[in-house]
Amino acid sequence: MASAAEQLAANLNFSAFAKAEDLKKRIWFTLGALLVYRLGTYIPMPGINPDALAQAFSGAQKGILGLFNMFAGGAVGRMAIFALGIMPYISSSIIVQLLTTVIPSLETLKKEGEQGRKIINQYTRYLTVILAVVQAYSIAVGLEAATNVVMEPGWFFRFTTTVTLTGGTMFLMWVGEQITARGIGNGTSLIIFAGIVAGLPTALAGTLELGRQGALSTGVILGVMVVVVAVIAFIVFMERAQRRLLIQYPKRQVGNRIFQGESSHLPLKLNTSGVIPPIFASSLLLIPATLSSFAASQNIGWLSTMTAMLGHGQPLYMALYAALIVFFAFFYTAIVFNPQETADNLKKHGGFIPGIRPGERTAQYIDTVLTRITVIGAGYLVLVCLLPEFLISATGVPFYLGGTSLLIVVSVTMDTVSQIQGHLLAHQYEGLVKKAKLGGKRR
């Protein structure tokens, strides 16, 4: 009986998808935009010796550059026009969001609705340009310091590299905004998702090749695969986990009819912030690590020490990564969910939590519950992102099997699928409304 019901639901979804022309256009637009992004990761910058670059990068890809290369979809290893990726835009978004809690004028703009949000987005774009220029110039200087990587070093190479990489970042920022507005899913997250997924086959082939050469035993490879599947199942379970608060509505009288009090639930996600904390934490760690790694080529002692301590898998890197994940889990949850506003809405509609007085006490109760489950959510994010790091350092499995990449891939996939289902439900609802209108006209 259950299988028949599932088959019927699948048939209904398939028929709804076949008729949802707007949804198909959005999916094709998203795929086309991601294809343009992937093509850009293979367009090399001028003036680079690819053989010398590959040799120089092979010795550094296990460090912080490996993380940078993963988020850039492999563009760093090829030094393509999209080598900076979308990270400067994410970093500027973090900085602007932090400033909105400190600067009163920005906080006022945030409360002004759509118009204020447009102005804040414009400030974010300006800051993105500044960060991209600084990082691109640092990359140009670092490339010149490497042996035989740059064919003709000089100010012209620095200028063209800075303009090229900054332009690539701004183009990706625009592509991400277009995907969000005209496609399916969050554009920025999908760009990072596409970069990670594109490298998974290569990473899997590299792991199997290490097994063939005897560097990794068959038991270790199978064990890692089991751990990956278990981590994916754990991520799905935790992302769907909710704490539901019982909401009760009193009896009400409309005319001569008395409606019984209804009850519903206020769902609070265990991980309200989603995949944002690991992405934000990684992007912030990339800024000092990138600048210090390239400036260390100038033989400055303390910069070299900083680069080594911020290397991938180092204790300082792990500690900062965990601390930033916890901070952004609480920070982003506070941004997207306002307990006081929720309590006011419940009071306005006559709803209340049994045993809790409406108004301020309800807001305090919701805030307490949200804080407790955010502690669990932040711990889950730290566990998923750091536990595989120890496995990687112990077994030498390629970095693509890390917890951060798995979390991003699974979370973005779940979010995109839920948005597709939402479009399908909206299309089915519109079809029912049209049928009802046609039936009314016929009668």
Coordinates of C-alpha atoms in Angstrom, one line a residue:
M1 CA 0.0 0.0 0.0
A2 CA 2.8 2.4 0.9
S3 CA 4.7 1.6 -2.3
A4 CA 1.6 2.3 -4.3
A5 CA 1.1 5.7 -2.6
E6 CA 4.8 6.5 -3.2
Q7 CA 4.5 5.6 -6.9
L8 CA 1.3 7.7 -7.2
A9 CA 3.1 10.7 -5.6
A10 CA 6.1 10.2 -7.9
N11 CA 3.8 10.1 -11.0
L12 CA 2.0 13.3 -9.8
N13 CA 5.4 15.1 -9.3
F14 CA 6.6 13.9 -12.7
S15 CA 3.4 15.2 -14.4
A16 CA 3.6 18.5 -12.5
F17 CA 7.3 18.9 -13.5
A18 CA 6.4 18.2 -17.2
K19 CA 3.9 21.0 -17.1
A20 CA 5.9 23.5 -15.0
E21 CA 7.5 25.5 -17.8
D22 CA 8.8 28.2 -15.5
L23 CA 10.6 25.7 -13.3
K24 CA 12.2 24.1 -16.3
K25 CA 13.4 27.5 -17.5
R26 CA 14.9 28.2 -14.1
I27 CA 16.7 24.8 -14.0
W28 CA 18.1 25.3 -17.5
F29 CA 19.2 28.8 -16.6
T30 CA 21.0 27.6 -13.5
L31 CA 22.7 24.8 -15.4
G32 CA 23.8 27.2 -18.1
A33 CA 25.2 29.7 -15.6
L34 CA 27.2 26.9 -13.8
L35 CA 28.5 25.7 -17.2
V36 CA 29.8 29.2 -17.9
Y37 CA 31.5 29.2 -14.5
R38 CA 33.1 25.8 -15.1
L39 CA 34.4 26.9 -18.5
G40 CA 35.9 30.0 -16.9
T41 CA 38.0 27.9 -14.6
Y42 CA 39.8 26.5 -17.6
I43 CA 40.7 29.9 -19.2
P44 CA 44.3 30.6 -18.1
M45 CA 45.7 34.0 -17.3
P46 CA 48.3 35.4 -19.8
G47 CA 52.0 35.4 -19.0
I48 CA 52.0 32.1 -16.9
N49 CA 54.2 29.1 -17.5
P50 CA 51.8 26.2 -17.0
D51 CA 54.5 23.6 -16.4
A52 CA 56.4 25.7 -13.8
L53 CA 53.0 26.6 -12.1
A54 CA 52.0 22.9 -11.9
Q55 CA 55.4 22.0 -10.3
A56 CA 55.2 24.9 -7.8
F57 CA 51.5 24.2 -6.9
S58 CA 52.1 20.5 -6.3
G59 CA 54.2 21.1 -3.3
A60 CA 51.7 23.6 -1.7
Q61 CA 48.3 22.1 -2.5
K62 CA 48.1 20.2 0.8
G63 CA 48.2 23.4 2.7
I64 CA 45.8 26.3 2.7
L65 CA 46.0 26.6 -1.1
G66 CA 44.3 23.2 -1.2
L67 CA 41.3 24.7 0.5
F68 CA 41.4 27.8 -1.7
N69 CA 41.7 25.6 -4.8
M70 CA 38.7 23.5 -3.7
F71 CA 36.4 26.5 -3.3
A72 CA 37.6 27.9 -6.6
G73 CA 36.8 24.7 -8.5
G74 CA 40.4 23.9 -9.3
A75 CA 41.0 27.3 -10.9
V76 CA 43.9 28.1 -8.6
G77 CA 45.9 25.1 -9.7
R78 CA 45.4 26.2 -13.3
M79 CA 45.7 29.9 -12.4
A80 CA 42.6 30.6 -14.4
I81 CA 40.7 33.9 -14.6
F82 CA 38.3 32.6 -11.9
A83 CA 41.2 31.8 -9.5
L84 CA 39.9 34.1 -6.8
G85 CA 36.5 32.5 -7.0
I86 CA 33.5 33.9 -5.1
M87 CA 35.4 34.1 -1.8
P88 CA 36.0 37.9 -1.8
Y89 CA 32.3 38.5 -2.1
I90 CA 31.5 36.1 0.8
S91 CA 34.2 37.8 2.9
S92 CA 32.8 41.2 2.2
S93 CA 29.3 40.0 3.0
I94 CA 30.6 38.8 6.4
I95 CA 32.3 42.1 7.1
V96 CA 29.2 44.2 6.1
Q97 CA 26.9 42.0 8.2
L98 CA 29.2 42.4 11.2
L99 CA 29.3 46.1 10.7
T100 CA 25.5 46.3 10.6
T101 CA 25.5 45.3 14.3
V102 CA 28.1 48.0 15.2
I103 CA 27.3 51.0 13.0
P104 CA 23.9 52.5 13.7
S105 CA 23.4 53.9 10.2
L106 CA 23.9 50.5 8.6
E107 CA 21.5 49.0 11.1
T108 CA 18.9 51.7 10.2
L109 CA 19.4 50.8 6.5
K110 CA 18.8 47.2 7.3
K111 CA 15.4 48.0 8.9
E112 CA 14.2 50.0 5.9
G113 CA 13.3 47.0 3.9
E114 CA 14.0 46.4 0.2
Q115 CA 15.5 49.9 -0.4
G116 CA 17.9 49.7 2.5
R117 CA 18.9 46.2 1.5
K118 CA 19.8 47.4 -2.0
I119 CA 22.1 50.1 -0.5
I120 CA 23.8 47.5 1.8
N121 CA 24.3 45.2 -1.2
Q122 CA 25.9 48.1 -3.1
Y123 CA 28.3 48.6 -0.2
T124 CA 29.1 44.9 -0.2
R125 CA 30.0 45.1 -3.9
Y126 CA 32.3 48.0 -3.3
L127 CA 34.1 46.1 -0.5
T128 CA 34.3 43.0 -2.8
V129 CA 36.2 45.0 -5.3
I130 CA 38.7 46.2 -2.6
L131 CA 39.3 42.7 -1.2
A132 CA 39.6 41.2 -4.7
V133 CA 42.2 43.9 -5.7
V134 CA 44.3 43.2 -2.6
Q135 CA 44.1 39.5 -3.0
A136 CA 44.8 39.6 -6.7
Y137 CA 47.8 41.8 -6.3
S138 CA 49.2 39.5 -3.6
I139 CA 48.7 36.6 -5.9
A140 CA 50.6 38.5 -8.7
V141 CA 53.5 39.2 -6.3
G142 CA 53.6 35.7 -5.1
L143 CA 53.7 34.3 -8.6
E144 CA 56.6 36.6 -9.5
A145 CA 58.4 35.3 -6.4
A146 CA 58.0 31.7 -7.6
T147 CA 60.7 30.3 -9.9
N148 CA 60.0 30.5 -13.7
V149 CA 56.2 30.7 -13.2
V150 CA 55.9 34.2 -14.7
M151 CA 57.3 34.7 -18.2
E152 CA 57.8 38.4 -18.0
P153 CA 57.7 39.8 -14.4
G154 CA 57.0 43.4 -13.8
W155 CA 54.3 46.0 -13.2
F156 CA 52.5 45.2 -16.4
F157 CA 52.0 41.6 -15.3
R158 CA 50.9 42.7 -11.8
F159 CA 48.4 45.1 -13.4
T160 CA 46.9 42.6 -15.9
T161 CA 46.7 39.9 -13.2
T162 CA 45.0 42.2 -10.7
V163 CA 42.5 43.4 -13.3
T164 CA 41.8 39.9 -14.7
L165 CA 41.3 38.2 -11.3
T166 CA 39.2 41.1 -9.9
G167 CA 37.0 41.0 -13.1
G168 CA 36.6 37.3 -12.7
T169 CA 35.4 37.6 -9.1
M170 CA 32.9 40.4 -10.0
F171 CA 31.6 38.4 -12.9
L172 CA 31.0 35.4 -10.6
M173 CA 29.3 37.7 -8.1
W174 CA 26.9 38.8 -10.9
V175 CA 26.4 35.2 -12.0
G176 CA 25.5 34.2 -8.4
E177 CA 23.0 37.0 -8.1
Q178 CA 21.4 36.0 -11.4
I179 CA 21.1 32.4 -10.4
T180 CA 19.4 33.5 -7.1
A181 CA 17.0 35.8 -8.9
R182 CA 16.2 33.8 -12.1
G183 CA 17.3 30.2 -11.3
I184 CA 16.9 27.6 -8.6
G185 CA 18.8 27.8 -5.3
N186 CA 21.3 30.2 -3.8
G187 CA 23.7 31.3 -6.5
T188 CA 26.8 31.8 -4.3
S189 CA 26.3 28.4 -2.6
L190 CA 25.7 26.7 -6.0
I191 CA 28.9 28.1 -7.4
I192 CA 30.9 26.7 -4.5
F193 CA 28.9 23.4 -4.8
A194 CA 29.8 23.1 -8.5
G195 CA 33.5 23.6 -7.9
I196 CA 33.6 20.9 -5.2
V197 CA 31.5 18.4 -7.2
A198 CA 33.7 18.9 -10.3
G199 CA 36.7 17.8 -8.3
L200 CA 35.2 14.7 -6.7
P201 CA 35.8 12.3 -9.6
T202 CA 39.5 13.3 -9.7
A203 CA 39.8 12.9 -6.0
L204 CA 38.2 9.5 -6.1
A205 CA 40.4 8.4 -8.9
G206 CA 43.5 9.6 -7.0
T207 CA 42.4 7.6 -3.9
L208 CA 42.0 4.5 -6.0
E209 CA 45.3 5.1 -7.6
L210 CA 47.0 5.3 -4.2
G211 CA 45.4 2.0 -3.4
R212 CA 46.7 0.5 -6.6
Q213 CA 50.2 1.7 -5.9
G214 CA 50.0 0.3 -2.3
A215 CA 50.2 3.6 -0.6
L216 CA 46.7 3.0 0.9
S217 CA 45.4 -0.5 1.9
T218 CA 42.1 -1.7 0.7
G219 CA 40.8 -1.8 4.2
V220 CA 41.6 1.9 4.7
I221 CA 39.9 2.9 1.5
L222 CA 36.8 0.9 2.4
G223 CA 36.8 2.3 5.9
V224 CA 37.0 5.9 4.5
M225 CA 34.1 5.2 2.1
V226 CA 32.0 3.8 5.0
V227 CA 32.8 6.9 7.1
V228 CA 31.9 9.2 4.2
V229 CA 28.5 7.5 3.8
A230 CA 27.9 7.7 7.6
V231 CA 28.8 11.4 7.7
I232 CA 26.4 12.1 4.8
A233 CA 23.6 10.2 6.6
F234 CA 24.4 12.1 9.8
I235 CA 24.3 15.5 7.9
V236 CA 20.9 14.7 6.4
F237 CA 19.6 13.6 9.8
M238 CA 20.8 16.8 11.6
E239 CA 19.7 19.1 8.8
R240 CA 16.2 17.8 9.1
A241 CA 16.1 17.8 12.9
Q242 CA 13.7 20.3 14.5
R243 CA 12.5 21.3 17.9
R244 CA 8.8 21.9 17.7
L245 CA 7.2 24.3 20.2
L246 CA 3.5 23.7 20.8
I247 CA 1.4 26.8 19.9
Q248 CA -2.2 26.9 21.2
Y249 CA -5.0 29.2 19.9
P250 CA -8.0 30.0 22.0
K251 CA -11.7 29.5 21.1
R252 CA -13.2 32.3 19.0
Q253 CA -16.7 33.2 18.0
V254 CA -17.6 34.4 14.5
G255 CA -21.2 35.4 14.3
N256 CA -23.3 32.6 15.9
R257 CA -20.6 30.0 15.3
I258 CA -17.9 29.0 17.9
F259 CA -14.6 27.7 16.6
Q260 CA -12.7 25.4 18.9
G261 CA -9.2 26.3 19.8
E262 CA -6.6 25.0 17.4
S263 CA -3.0 23.9 18.1
S264 CA 0.0 24.0 15.8
H265 CA 3.8 23.9 16.1
L266 CA 6.6 26.5 15.8
P267 CA 9.4 24.5 14.1
L268 CA 13.0 25.6 15.2
K269 CA 15.7 23.9 13.1
L270 CA 18.6 22.4 15.0
N271 CA 21.0 24.1 12.6
T272 CA 19.2 27.3 11.7
S273 CA 22.4 28.8 10.1
G274 CA 22.8 26.0 7.6
V275 CA 26.0 25.7 5.7
I276 CA 26.9 29.4 6.2
P277 CA 29.2 29.1 9.2
P278 CA 31.7 26.7 7.6
I279 CA 31.8 28.8 4.4
F280 CA 32.2 32.1 6.3
A281 CA 34.9 30.6 8.6
S282 CA 36.8 29.1 5.6
S283 CA 36.7 32.4 3.7
L284 CA 37.9 34.4 6.7
L285 CA 40.8 32.0 7.2
L286 CA 41.8 32.3 3.6
I287 CA 42.4 36.1 3.8
P288 CA 45.3 36.1 6.3
A289 CA 46.6 32.8 5.1
T290 CA 46.8 33.9 1.5
L291 CA 48.4 37.2 2.2
S292 CA 50.9 35.7 4.6
S293 CA 51.8 32.8 2.3
F294 CA 52.7 35.1 -0.6
A295 CA 54.3 37.8 1.6
A296 CA 56.4 35.1 3.3
S297 CA 58.3 34.8 0.0
Q298 CA 59.9 38.1 1.0
N299 CA 61.8 36.2 3.8
I300 CA 60.0 37.9 6.7
G301 CA 60.4 35.5 9.6
W302 CA 57.1 36.1 11.5
L303 CA 55.1 35.8 8.3
S304 CA 56.7 32.5 7.5
T305 CA 55.8 31.3 11.0
M306 CA 52.2 32.5 10.6
T307 CA 51.9 30.7 7.3
A308 CA 53.1 27.4 8.8
M309 CA 50.8 27.7 11.8
L310 CA 47.8 28.4 9.6
G311 CA 48.5 25.5 7.3
H312 CA 45.8 23.0 6.7
G313 CA 45.6 20.5 9.5
Q314 CA 47.7 22.5 12.0
P315 CA 46.4 22.9 15.6
L316 CA 46.0 26.7 15.3
Y317 CA 44.1 26.3 12.0
M318 CA 41.8 23.8 13.6
A319 CA 41.2 25.9 16.7
L320 CA 40.4 29.1 14.7
Y321 CA 38.2 27.1 12.3
A322 CA 36.2 25.6 15.2
A323 CA 35.9 29.0 17.0
L324 CA 34.7 30.8 13.8
I325 CA 32.2 28.1 13.1
V326 CA 30.7 28.4 16.5
F327 CA 30.7 32.2 16.3
F328 CA 29.0 32.4 12.9
A329 CA 26.5 29.7 13.9
F330 CA 25.2 32.0 16.7
F331 CA 25.7 35.2 14.7
Y332 CA 23.8 34.0 11.6
T333 CA 21.0 32.5 13.7
A334 CA 20.5 35.8 15.4
I335 CA 20.3 37.5 12.0
V336 CA 17.7 35.2 10.4
F337 CA 15.5 34.5 13.4
N338 CA 14.1 37.2 15.8
P339 CA 12.4 35.7 18.9
Q340 CA 10.9 39.1 19.9
E341 CA 9.3 39.5 16.4
T342 CA 8.0 35.9 16.5
A343 CA 6.5 36.4 20.0
D344 CA 4.8 39.6 18.9
N345 CA 3.3 37.9 15.8
L346 CA 1.9 35.1 18.0
K347 CA 0.4 37.6 20.5
K348 CA -1.2 39.5 17.6
H349 CA -2.9 36.4 16.3
G350 CA -3.9 35.2 19.7
G351 CA -1.5 32.3 19.9
F352 CA 0.5 31.3 23.0
I353 CA 2.8 28.6 24.3
P354 CA 1.1 26.6 27.0
G355 CA 2.5 27.6 30.4
I356 CA 4.2 30.7 29.1
R357 CA 2.8 34.2 29.2
P358 CA 2.4 36.0 25.8
G359 CA 4.8 38.8 25.0
E360 CA 8.2 39.3 26.6
R361 CA 8.1 36.0 28.5
T362 CA 7.4 34.1 25.3
A363 CA 10.3 35.9 23.5
Q364 CA 12.6 34.9 26.4
Y365 CA 11.5 31.3 26.3
I366 CA 11.9 31.0 22.5
D367 CA 15.4 32.7 22.8
T368 CA 16.4 30.2 25.5
V369 CA 15.3 27.2 23.4
L370 CA 16.9 28.6 20.3
T371 CA 20.2 29.2 22.2
R372 CA 20.2 25.6 23.5
I373 CA 19.6 23.9 20.2
T374 CA 22.1 26.3 18.5
V375 CA 24.7 25.0 20.9
I376 CA 24.0 21.5 19.6
G377 CA 23.9 22.7 16.0
A378 CA 27.2 24.4 16.3
G379 CA 28.8 21.3 17.9
Y380 CA 27.4 19.3 15.0
L381 CA 29.0 21.6 12.5
V382 CA 32.4 21.5 14.3
L383 CA 32.2 17.7 14.5
V384 CA 31.4 17.2 10.8
C385 CA 34.0 19.8 9.6
L386 CA 36.9 18.7 11.9
L387 CA 36.5 15.0 12.4
P388 CA 37.3 14.1 8.8
E389 CA 40.4 16.4 9.0
F390 CA 42.0 14.1 11.5
L391 CA 41.1 11.1 9.3
I392 CA 42.7 12.9 6.3
S393 CA 45.9 13.7 8.2
A394 CA 46.1 10.1 9.5
T395 CA 45.5 8.3 6.2
G396 CA 46.5 10.7 3.5
V397 CA 43.2 10.5 1.7
P398 CA 42.7 13.4 -0.7
F399 CA 41.3 16.6 0.8
Y400 CA 38.1 16.5 -1.2
L401 CA 36.7 13.9 1.2
G402 CA 36.8 16.5 4.0
G403 CA 33.8 17.3 6.2
T404 CA 33.4 20.9 5.0
S405 CA 33.1 19.8 1.3
L406 CA 30.6 17.0 2.3
L407 CA 28.5 19.4 4.4
I408 CA 28.4 22.0 1.6
V409 CA 27.4 19.4 -1.1
V410 CA 24.7 17.7 1.0
S411 CA 23.2 20.9 2.4
V412 CA 23.1 22.7 -1.0
T413 CA 21.6 19.7 -2.6
M414 CA 18.9 19.4 0.0
D415 CA 18.1 23.2 -0.2
T416 CA 17.9 23.1 -4.0
V417 CA 15.7 20.0 -4.0
S418 CA 13.4 21.6 -1.4
Q419 CA 13.1 24.7 -3.6
I420 CA 12.2 22.6 -6.7
Q421 CA 9.5 20.8 -4.6
G422 CA 8.2 24.2 -3.6
H423 CA 7.9 25.3 -7.2
L424 CA 6.1 22.1 -8.0
L425 CA 3.6 22.6 -5.2
A426 CA 3.0 26.2 -6.2
H427 CA 2.4 25.0 -9.8
Q428 CA 0.0 22.4 -8.7
Y429 CA -1.8 24.9 -6.5
E430 CA -2.1 27.4 -9.5
G431 CA -3.5 24.6 -11.6
L432 CA -6.2 23.8 -9.0
V433 CA -7.1 27.5 -8.8
K434 CA -7.4 27.7 -12.6
K435 CA -9.6 24.6 -12.7
A436 CA -11.8 26.0 -10.0
K437 CA -12.3 29.2 -11.9
L438 CA -13.1 27.4 -15.1
G439 CA -15.6 25.2 -13.3
G440 CA -17.2 28.3 -11.8
K441 CA -17.6 29.9 -15.2
R442 CA -19.1 26.8 -16.7
R443 CA -21.7 26.6 -13.9

